[in-house]
Amino acid sequence: MAESQNYFSPELIASLGGLRLRAAHVADGWVAGGYSTKRYGNSVDFADHKSYSPGDDSRYIDWKLHARSDRYTVRRFQDESNRHFQFLIDSSASMSFRGSDAVWSKWQCACTIAVALATICLKGGDAVGGCRYQEILQDWFDASRSNQAMIQLIQSLESRPTSGVARLSKVLDETAIRLSRRTCLVVLSDIIDPVVDLELPMARLIEAGHQILFVRIVDREEEQPKSSEVRLFVDLETKAEVVFDPLTDCKSYMDAFKSHANEFKTIVERFGGPQKNCKVLSVITQDPIAPQLFRILDQVARGV
Amino acid sequence: MQFLQFSMLAWAAASIIPFLLSRYRRLPKQRLDWSATRFLHASAQRSEKRFNLQQWLVLLLRAAALLLVGLAVAEPIRATSDATSERQRGQKFLCVIIDRSASTGALTTLESDVTLLQTAKEVLDTELRKADADDLLAVYLADQTNNLVYWGDAIDAMNKTDSMSDWRSNGMKIATESIVPAVQSAISEASRELSTISICDVIIVSDFSKAEWSSPTLKVLVDQIASMPKTTCRLISSRQSVEAESVENVSIASVRLDGFNYWKDRTNLLTEIRNSGQTMLIDRIIQLQVDGQVRDTRTLSLKPGETKQVNWSLERSRAFDQSVEVSFLGEDQLEIDNHRYLVIPRMLDDEVSVVADFEDDSIPVTTALRSLGLKPQDSQMNELALLKRPRLIHVIDPETVSLVGDSLYSLAVNGANLVIWLGNRTVPDVWQSSYDLSTHKSVFPGRSLKRQKWDGDELAEVVIASEVSEFVSQTSDSIAIPMSRYWGVEDVTGDWLSILSLSDGTGFAFQRRIGNGSLTWVTTPPTLSTSDEDNAWNYIANWPTFVPLVDSINMAAINQPQRNYECGQTINWNNSFDINESVDSGVSMQSAAPRLLVLKDEFAVQFDRPGIYENVTQQGSSSGSKMQKIGVNADSDDFQLEYLGNESIVQSQPPVGPGQVLDQSVQSNRLSDASGLFKYLLIVAIVLLCLEMIASTWLTFESPRSRLNRLSGRFPQ
């Protein structure tokens, strides 16, 4: 559990506390008072009591409590619309990449973000589910509002090291089958898969009413290789060897990398539609995590 | 070339190393795990091709460098020198060339009675004793006939039972002194014998005179022998020392120019050549050079101690000075003993110069000279004109003499005629009060200056005389001013000759001799009297008889009694110059003037006057071991003399020492030539290795800007 302690390091918690204050001011009230504010509605799930005030529906007056306390109290129920979050964390070998000046790998960064988000979501009363994936989904568990979800998530992330090849398209297809209700899907991955393979799965998920938030974990050195001499690049997933001449290949590589990111972003925006049910955010492993996490939370608060 | 040597095989094996290195170490050493290599695939193919190409290039460079180093180290050509190792395998052909030229008749030392030829034969006997019994022997005598005097078994020669014993005699013949024909014959014979003989040994026994030793033909032949398969060439010297035929033993005893003068077009030059050495001189060349051009050559032979006379008839071919040089050429014609003499020919019309403070055209004398058809040199304060050594110099303003006095004097000593025009100065008041007669006495020490009429003109002339004394005081002779009636001063020295007189018998042009030249004073006619000297000469121009007067003066100055130039004379020039000194001729004529002199001590210095400022070449002569060079900067008119000191003319010294085997030196020469190639190969190999290092490091073909960006950690965006 040593690593799990890191996910709740004092620094991180302190930064998250700041986020809660920020969320309290969101006008929607959806996250007012902090993301932990429950939403009340007409479901059968009892939430809590509140003193009666004029205008409250008299049907919800708790007469039994009135008999005991001689006060009018109204029963409130949880809102049916509380969101379900499903975290998909890429655990392929490429996620273990760590740049020369990075303090952690992409995998560590993704795990931290996933746990932090899950913690916030649980505090906010949302249901959290999750899994890790490579070519297929692994350690899948459905969304739940209980703290057990957090335990399951952490156990899943710490169960095995990164390995294998990621097949996000296949994973998204499988996810679409498993999800039974409207869910906000949070995908934490470096997303180096061919974009064209992702179009159809993404379309299916959006069409099913799900929301997708792609958190693209990027090491800055991936964007700008810092190798000053000819090196042999070994692919972490496929183990393919490629001679890399920084002076001649660097620009071409960066162009391809950037083009891929832009292409993916374009498709995401296209499939997200006016409701913006699909978004992509990039997280740089070298950058401070708190601001980036805030951006993700902000995006989540806005409904992806 | 034999490549089947251990070293060559080792290097051939080593040449595999680059291939192994290239095979197993092609890929970059540093591997890096990367997550997004698929974005590299587009450019990776290009990089891979380029990388492979670079690797192949590096491989080729490595292999070539290694191969060249191997060649340089193995020196396969040296294998031919191991031909002697095959000596034990079969019969040997011993080919001996004995130099029997006249020079080999010289004694090995002055004290001994052994000639070089005898020494050569003793050396040959020593070599024969080393021969095997079944060896073949061929003996050539290199003389005028180049006879093959013996061909047969070496054992007979060793036992001195051969029938042809002529080569063993001490007879010396007058030969061509070249062993080249004999060597050529030996090569032909050796080439024939090589078809049946396993090894050939060519021995050349000679005194190796300088001509032979420095003969390129002989070198080529020796190299040719050495390059023949299974053949060695040995040069054996029979010479004890090179002193026996040194040209220093030859002297040109005396030279006399019979009746020569520079008014005549033809004269005779008589030269005596003496052989003071112990060696007979055969067909030596004596040549006569005039102004650096070989005019005539004579061939003569001299017995030891013999003296012969050579007579030449000289004809003047051009104006100005002539350099006459008699040279005795040594046996190899590189060793020279020469004697140089100066001949001053008759002046031409345009050898007239005017020295004045004015513009030439404004000088009446110049105008008069032009009227006479002469072309005076534009020598207005111009030392360069004087360096052309005019025969007649008109000095208009005697004040100028103080600036170029040395030059004028040196010219006069060497035969020039100075005409000094004395103005009619009238500055009585000023000069009379400031001038002291004691100054006059210092100007003319020991001479009395008889004063008859003391006036300003006289005093002015005295002052002028003091200026003129700059050059006249350098001689031990003293002069007195040529006195005229007008000035009332007598010629107390008696050296002056009145050459022109007025109608009343008063002389106004006086002349005396200085060295080989003359000094002429011309006074202003007494009828002219102005307050300004320069204007006085302007008035002279209006004098109707002035042009005839100038002509008379010219004729009087030139038409002196004939005088023979004292050739070979040593002139002790007080104002000697440092020949190592670079002199700016534009600064002072006084320092440049001595260069016009000819002889000094034992070595002669002569300038070819037309070439001084045009194309000065080596005109200096040498005597003994001294040489002299003249360099000229045509732009600045500066010239520089350089003394080379005791530098020998002989380019190379022949080997000395009887019996000295020189084959090693020949071999080393040959190998040194080959080593030059190997050194070249080695250098090329090193260059290739450097290129390989550069290529392996920098073959990314990066631009300087890219390199700068890379080193500074920036990357293209």
PDB file of C-alpha atoms in Angstrom, chain B residues 15 47 100 123 130 166 174 199 359 373 387 406 513 528 530 558 591 603 631 639 676 706:
ATOM      1  CA  SER B  15      42.073  -6.097 -42.618  1.00  0.00           C
ATOM      2  CA  SER B  47      17.455   7.013 -41.517  1.00  0.00           C
ATOM      3  CA  ARG B 100      90.419   3.493 -65.506  1.00  0.00           C
ATOM      4  CA  VAL B 123      89.557  -3.386 -53.584  1.00  0.00           C
ATOM      5  CA  LYS B 130      84.802 -13.477 -51.335  1.00  0.00           C
ATOM      6  CA  ASP B 166      95.577  -6.096 -68.905  1.00  0.00           C
ATOM      7  CA  ILE B 174      93.141   9.108 -70.866  1.00  0.00           C
ATOM      8  CA  ILE B 199      71.939 -13.980 -58.716  1.00  0.00           C
ATOM      9  CA  GLU B 359      64.082  71.880 -63.571  1.00  0.00           C
ATOM     10  CA  GLY B 373      71.947  66.442 -79.987  1.00  0.00           C
ATOM     11  CA  LEU B 387      73.558  55.061 -60.710  1.00  0.00           C
ATOM     12  CA  ASP B 406      80.365  60.885 -52.850  1.00  0.00           C
ATOM     13  CA  ARG B 513      92.235  64.268 -63.094  1.00  0.00           C
ATOM     14  CA  LEU B 528      78.428  88.579 -66.765  1.00  0.00           C
ATOM     15  CA  THR B 530      74.531  89.634 -61.609  1.00  0.00           C
ATOM     16  CA  ILE B 558      86.012  63.572 -73.021  1.00  0.00           C
ATOM     17  CA  SER B 591      75.620  55.465 -49.216  1.00  0.00           C
ATOM     18  CA  PHE B 603      85.987  39.653 -54.441  1.00  0.00           C
ATOM     19  CA  GLY B 631      68.214  41.541 -54.910  1.00  0.00           C
ATOM     20  CA  PHE B 639      68.345  47.041 -53.598  1.00  0.00           C
ATOM     21  CA  GLY B 676      58.944   8.241 -49.495  1.00  0.00           C
ATOM     22  CA  SER B 706      22.034  22.207 -36.423  1.00  0.00           C
TER      23      SER B 706
END
